[in-house]
Short mmCIF file of C-alpha atoms in Angstrom, two decimals:
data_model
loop_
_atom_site.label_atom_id
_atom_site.label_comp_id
_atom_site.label_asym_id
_atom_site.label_seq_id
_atom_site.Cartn_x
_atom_site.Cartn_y
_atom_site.Cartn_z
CA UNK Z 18 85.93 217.73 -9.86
CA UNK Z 19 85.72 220.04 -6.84
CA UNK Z 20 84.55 223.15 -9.19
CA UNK Z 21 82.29 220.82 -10.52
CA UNK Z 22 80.50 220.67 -7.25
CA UNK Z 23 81.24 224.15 -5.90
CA UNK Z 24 79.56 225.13 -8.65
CA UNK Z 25 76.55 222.50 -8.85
CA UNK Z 26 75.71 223.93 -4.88
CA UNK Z 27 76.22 227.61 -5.95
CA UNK Z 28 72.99 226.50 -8.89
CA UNK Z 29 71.25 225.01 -6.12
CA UNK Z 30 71.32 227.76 -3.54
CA UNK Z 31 69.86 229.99 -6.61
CA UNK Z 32 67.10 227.62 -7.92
CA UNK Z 33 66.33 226.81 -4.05
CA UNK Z 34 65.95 231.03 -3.49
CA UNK Z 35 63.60 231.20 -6.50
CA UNK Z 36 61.53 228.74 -5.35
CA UNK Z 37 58.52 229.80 -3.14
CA UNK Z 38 56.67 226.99 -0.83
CA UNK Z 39 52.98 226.87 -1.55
CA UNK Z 40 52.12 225.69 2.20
CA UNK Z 41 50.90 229.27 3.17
CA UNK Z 42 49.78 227.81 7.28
CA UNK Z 43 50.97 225.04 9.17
CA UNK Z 44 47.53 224.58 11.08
CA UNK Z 45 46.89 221.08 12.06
CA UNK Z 46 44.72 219.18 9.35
CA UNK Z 47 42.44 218.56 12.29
CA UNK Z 48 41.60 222.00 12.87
CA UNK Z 49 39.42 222.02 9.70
CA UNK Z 50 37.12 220.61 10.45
CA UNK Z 51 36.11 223.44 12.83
CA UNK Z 52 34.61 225.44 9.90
CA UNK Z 53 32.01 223.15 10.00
CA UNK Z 54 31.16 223.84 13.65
CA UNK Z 55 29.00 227.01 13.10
CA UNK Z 56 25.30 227.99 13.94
CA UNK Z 57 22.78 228.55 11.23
CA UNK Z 58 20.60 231.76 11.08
CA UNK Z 59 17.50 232.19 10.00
CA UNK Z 60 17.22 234.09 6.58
CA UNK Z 61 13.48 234.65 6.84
CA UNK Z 62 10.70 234.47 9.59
CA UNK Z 63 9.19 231.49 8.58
CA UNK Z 64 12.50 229.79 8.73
CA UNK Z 65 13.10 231.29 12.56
CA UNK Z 66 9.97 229.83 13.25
CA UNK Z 67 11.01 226.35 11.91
CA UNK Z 68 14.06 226.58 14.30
CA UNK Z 69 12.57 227.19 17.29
CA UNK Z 70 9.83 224.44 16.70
CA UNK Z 71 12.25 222.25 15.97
CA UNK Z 72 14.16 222.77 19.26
CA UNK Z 73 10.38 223.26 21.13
CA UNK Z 74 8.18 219.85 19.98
CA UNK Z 75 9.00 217.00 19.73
CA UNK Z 76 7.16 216.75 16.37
CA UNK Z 77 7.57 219.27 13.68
CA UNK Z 78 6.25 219.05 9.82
CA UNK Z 79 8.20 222.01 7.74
CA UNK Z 80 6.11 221.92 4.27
CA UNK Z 81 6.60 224.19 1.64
CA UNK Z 82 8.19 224.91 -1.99
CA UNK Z 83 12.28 223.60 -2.55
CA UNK Z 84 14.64 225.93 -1.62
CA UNK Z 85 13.24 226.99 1.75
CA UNK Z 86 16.18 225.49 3.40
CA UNK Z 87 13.42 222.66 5.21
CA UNK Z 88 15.77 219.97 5.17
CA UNK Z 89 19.09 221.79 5.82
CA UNK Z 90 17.61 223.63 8.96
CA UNK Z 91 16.15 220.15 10.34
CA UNK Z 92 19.82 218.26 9.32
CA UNK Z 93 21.09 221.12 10.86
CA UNK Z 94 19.04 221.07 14.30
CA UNK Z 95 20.21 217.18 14.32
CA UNK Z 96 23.87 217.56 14.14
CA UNK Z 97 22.98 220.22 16.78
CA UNK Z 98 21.29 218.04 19.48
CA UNK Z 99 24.10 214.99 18.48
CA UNK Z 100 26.94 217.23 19.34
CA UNK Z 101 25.09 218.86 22.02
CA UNK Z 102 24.36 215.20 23.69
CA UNK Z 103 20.26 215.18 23.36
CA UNK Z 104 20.39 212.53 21.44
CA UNK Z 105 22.51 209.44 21.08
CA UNK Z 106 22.04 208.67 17.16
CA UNK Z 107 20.28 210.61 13.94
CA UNK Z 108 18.02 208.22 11.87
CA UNK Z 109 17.10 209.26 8.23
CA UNK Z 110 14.66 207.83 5.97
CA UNK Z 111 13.12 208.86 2.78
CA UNK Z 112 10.84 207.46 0.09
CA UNK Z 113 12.64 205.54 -2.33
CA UNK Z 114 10.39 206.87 -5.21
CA UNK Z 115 12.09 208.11 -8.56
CA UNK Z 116 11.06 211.84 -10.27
CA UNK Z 117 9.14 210.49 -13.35
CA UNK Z 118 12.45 207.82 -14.27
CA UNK Z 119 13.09 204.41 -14.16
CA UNK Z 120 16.19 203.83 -12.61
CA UNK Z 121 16.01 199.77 -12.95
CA UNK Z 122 18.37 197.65 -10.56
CA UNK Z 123 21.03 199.46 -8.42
CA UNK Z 124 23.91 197.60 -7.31
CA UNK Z 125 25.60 197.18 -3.74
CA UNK Z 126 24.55 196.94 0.00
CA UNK Z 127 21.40 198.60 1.16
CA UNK Z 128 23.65 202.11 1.89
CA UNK Z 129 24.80 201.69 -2.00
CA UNK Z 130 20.95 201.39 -2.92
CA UNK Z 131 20.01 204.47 -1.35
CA UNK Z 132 22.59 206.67 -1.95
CA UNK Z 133 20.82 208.36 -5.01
CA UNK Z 134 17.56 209.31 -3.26
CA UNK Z 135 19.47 210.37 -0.28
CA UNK Z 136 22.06 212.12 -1.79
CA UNK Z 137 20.45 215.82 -0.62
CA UNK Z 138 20.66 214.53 2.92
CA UNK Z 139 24.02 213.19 2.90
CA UNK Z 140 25.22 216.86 1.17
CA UNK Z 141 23.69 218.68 3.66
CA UNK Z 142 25.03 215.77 6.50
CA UNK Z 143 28.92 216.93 4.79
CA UNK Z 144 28.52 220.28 5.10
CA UNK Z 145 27.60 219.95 8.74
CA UNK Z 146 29.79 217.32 9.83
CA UNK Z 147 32.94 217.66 7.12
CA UNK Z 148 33.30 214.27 5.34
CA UNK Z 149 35.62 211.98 7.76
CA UNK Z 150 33.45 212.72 10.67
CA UNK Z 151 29.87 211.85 8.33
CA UNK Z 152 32.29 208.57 7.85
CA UNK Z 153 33.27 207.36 11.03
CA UNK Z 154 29.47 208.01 12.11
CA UNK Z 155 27.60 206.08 9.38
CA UNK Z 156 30.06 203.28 10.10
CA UNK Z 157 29.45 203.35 13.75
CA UNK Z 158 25.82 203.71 13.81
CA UNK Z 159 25.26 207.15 15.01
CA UNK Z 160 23.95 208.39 11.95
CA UNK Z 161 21.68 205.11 10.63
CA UNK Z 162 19.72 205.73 6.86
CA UNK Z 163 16.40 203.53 6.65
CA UNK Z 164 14.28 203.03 3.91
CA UNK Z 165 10.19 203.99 4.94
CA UNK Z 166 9.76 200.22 4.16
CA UNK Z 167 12.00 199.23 6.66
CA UNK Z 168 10.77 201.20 9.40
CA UNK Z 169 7.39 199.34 10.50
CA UNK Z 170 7.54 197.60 13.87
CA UNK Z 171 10.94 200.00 15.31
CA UNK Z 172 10.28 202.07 18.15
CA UNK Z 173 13.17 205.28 18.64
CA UNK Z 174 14.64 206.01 21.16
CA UNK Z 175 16.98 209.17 22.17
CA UNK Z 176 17.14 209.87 18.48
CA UNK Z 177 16.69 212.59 16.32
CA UNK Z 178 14.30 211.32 13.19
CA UNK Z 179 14.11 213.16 9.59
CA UNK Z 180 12.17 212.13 7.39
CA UNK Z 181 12.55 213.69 4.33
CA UNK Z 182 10.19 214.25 0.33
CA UNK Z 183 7.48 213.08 2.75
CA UNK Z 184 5.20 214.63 -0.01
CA UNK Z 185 6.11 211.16 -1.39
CA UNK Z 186 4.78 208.74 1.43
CA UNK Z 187 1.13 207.73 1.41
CA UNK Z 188 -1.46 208.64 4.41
CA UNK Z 189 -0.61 204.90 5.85
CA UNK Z 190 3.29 205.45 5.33
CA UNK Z 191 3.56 208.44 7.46
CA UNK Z 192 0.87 207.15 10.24
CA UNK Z 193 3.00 204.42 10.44
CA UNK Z 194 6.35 206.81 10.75
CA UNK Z 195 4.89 209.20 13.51
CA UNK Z 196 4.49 206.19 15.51
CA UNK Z 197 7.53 205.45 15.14
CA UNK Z 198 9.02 208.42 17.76
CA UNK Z 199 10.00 206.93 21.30
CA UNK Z 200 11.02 208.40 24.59
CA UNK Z 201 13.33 211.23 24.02
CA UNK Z 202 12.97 211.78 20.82
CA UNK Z 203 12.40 214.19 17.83
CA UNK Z 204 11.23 214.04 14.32
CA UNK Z 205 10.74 216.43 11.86
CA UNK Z 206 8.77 215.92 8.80
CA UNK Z 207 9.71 218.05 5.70
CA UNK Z 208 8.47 217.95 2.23
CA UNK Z 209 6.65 220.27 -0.57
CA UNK Z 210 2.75 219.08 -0.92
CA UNK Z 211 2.69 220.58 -4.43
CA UNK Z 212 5.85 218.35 -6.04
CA UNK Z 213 4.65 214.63 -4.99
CA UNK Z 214 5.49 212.06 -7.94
CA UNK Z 215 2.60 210.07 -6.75
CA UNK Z 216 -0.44 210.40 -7.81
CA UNK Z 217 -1.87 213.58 -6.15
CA UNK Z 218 -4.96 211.77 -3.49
CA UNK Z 219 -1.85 209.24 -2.65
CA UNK Z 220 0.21 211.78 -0.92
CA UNK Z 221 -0.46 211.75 2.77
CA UNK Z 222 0.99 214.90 3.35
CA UNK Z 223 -1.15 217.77 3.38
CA UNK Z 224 -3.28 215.50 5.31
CA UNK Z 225 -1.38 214.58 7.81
CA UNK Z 226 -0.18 218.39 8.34
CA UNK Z 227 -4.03 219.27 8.68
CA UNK Z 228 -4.97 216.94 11.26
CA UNK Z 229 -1.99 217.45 13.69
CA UNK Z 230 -2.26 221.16 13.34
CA UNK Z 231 -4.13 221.91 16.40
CA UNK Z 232 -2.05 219.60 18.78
CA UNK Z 233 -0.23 221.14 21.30
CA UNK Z 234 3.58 219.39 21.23
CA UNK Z 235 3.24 219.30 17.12
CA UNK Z 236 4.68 222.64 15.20
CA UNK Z 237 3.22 222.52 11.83
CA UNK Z 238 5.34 225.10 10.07
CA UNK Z 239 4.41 226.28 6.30
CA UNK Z 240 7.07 228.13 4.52
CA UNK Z 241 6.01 230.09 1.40
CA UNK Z 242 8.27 231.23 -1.77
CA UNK Z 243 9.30 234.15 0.15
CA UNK Z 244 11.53 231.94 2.15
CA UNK Z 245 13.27 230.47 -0.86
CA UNK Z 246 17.46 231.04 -0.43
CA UNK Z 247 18.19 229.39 -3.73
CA UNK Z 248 18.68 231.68 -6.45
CA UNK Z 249 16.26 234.68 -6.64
CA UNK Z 250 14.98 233.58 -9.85
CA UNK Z 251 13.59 230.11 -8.15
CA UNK Z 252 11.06 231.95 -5.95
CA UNK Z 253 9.44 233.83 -8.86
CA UNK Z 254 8.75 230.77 -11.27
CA UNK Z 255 7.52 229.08 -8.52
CA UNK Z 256 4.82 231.99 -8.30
CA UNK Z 257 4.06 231.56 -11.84
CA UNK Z 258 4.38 227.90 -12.29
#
């Protein structure tokens, strides 16, 4: 019985050699989420431009084709000034209007609702943020995601306001959005003019970015398809399509 065992340890000590862990660092889960503490740079003029109007005016409207990284730079400027302690919240809001489909009824509480149109925002919300910390803040408020319907009669305050596919809101819709801004407050506007699923004199838009474009604390910032950082191949079918 005693060889038995001797030898049952001896087999373990080998097997136990052989085997190699697969926890190559014992870093602190915590410290991951420090990846997502990074600056983003410019990849193109027109994008540097965006930046620093975003962090100059307190009203900026990006417009141009996808892939110019509009809404990424403006979600990125927003973590910025939360973490930074400009603002005390980030408010979100985006047309709830379908690309050419019928989606019929969607299920769950109003964040349930909206999670397919704002799905690009809350990607872009991850990468910044890293997914507990997008968590804990859409459960405590800080980061709030409001319809355009449900935004007439609010005024905000110490926030940082995106509204994103703006291309998508009517002339009224967006009047009624810029008035939403409050004391110490930004908002940036983004959205591509020339990919509206309404019908083309609905879109408020291009109007919108015409008449504020001589006011002095607007940036109206138009990115072209040389600022595209998708794959190459999106910037030259946009020239051709």
């Amino acid at each position: 019985m005693a060889k038995r065992a001797t030898r049952r340890a001896k087999l373990h000590d080998i097997d136990s050699a052989r085997i190699h862990s697969l926890v190559f660092d014992h870093t602190p889960a915590n410290d991951r989420d420090q990846s997502y503490i990074r600056r983003i740079r410019p990849r193109s003029d027109n994008q540097r431009i965006l930046m620093e109007a975003i962090d100059a005016k307190p009203l900026t409207v990006a417009m141009g084709p996808a892939g110019t990284g509009k809404t990424y730079l403006a979600i990125s400027a927003a973590v910025e000034a939360l973490e930074g302690g400009s603002v005390s919240r980030i408010v979100l809001s985006r047309p709830a209007v379908e690309a050419g489909e019928n989606l019929g009824f969607l299920p769950g509480d109003m964040r349930e609702k909206l999670d397919p149109y704002l799905r690009p925002l809350y990607d872009a919300l991850n990468d910044r943020l890293g997914p507990k910390r997008l968590r804990q803040h859409l459960d405590d408020g800080t980061i709030e995601i409001a319809p355009v319907a449900f935004m007439r009669g609010r005024t905000l305050n110490n926030s940082f306001v995106l509204i994103d596919e703006a291309q998508n809101c009517t002339y009224g819709q967006l009047k009624m959005l810029l008035t939403r801004l409050g004391w110490h407050s930004s908002m940036v506007i983004t959205g591509d003019p020339d990919q509206t699923d309404l019908l083309p004199e609905l879109s408020g838009l291009g109007a919108i970015g015409t008449k504020l474009d001589g006011l002095d604390d607007v940036a109206v910032v138009r990115l072209t398809d040389k600022d595209v950082v998708r794959h190459p191949l999106v910037g030259r079918m946009l020239s051709v399509l």
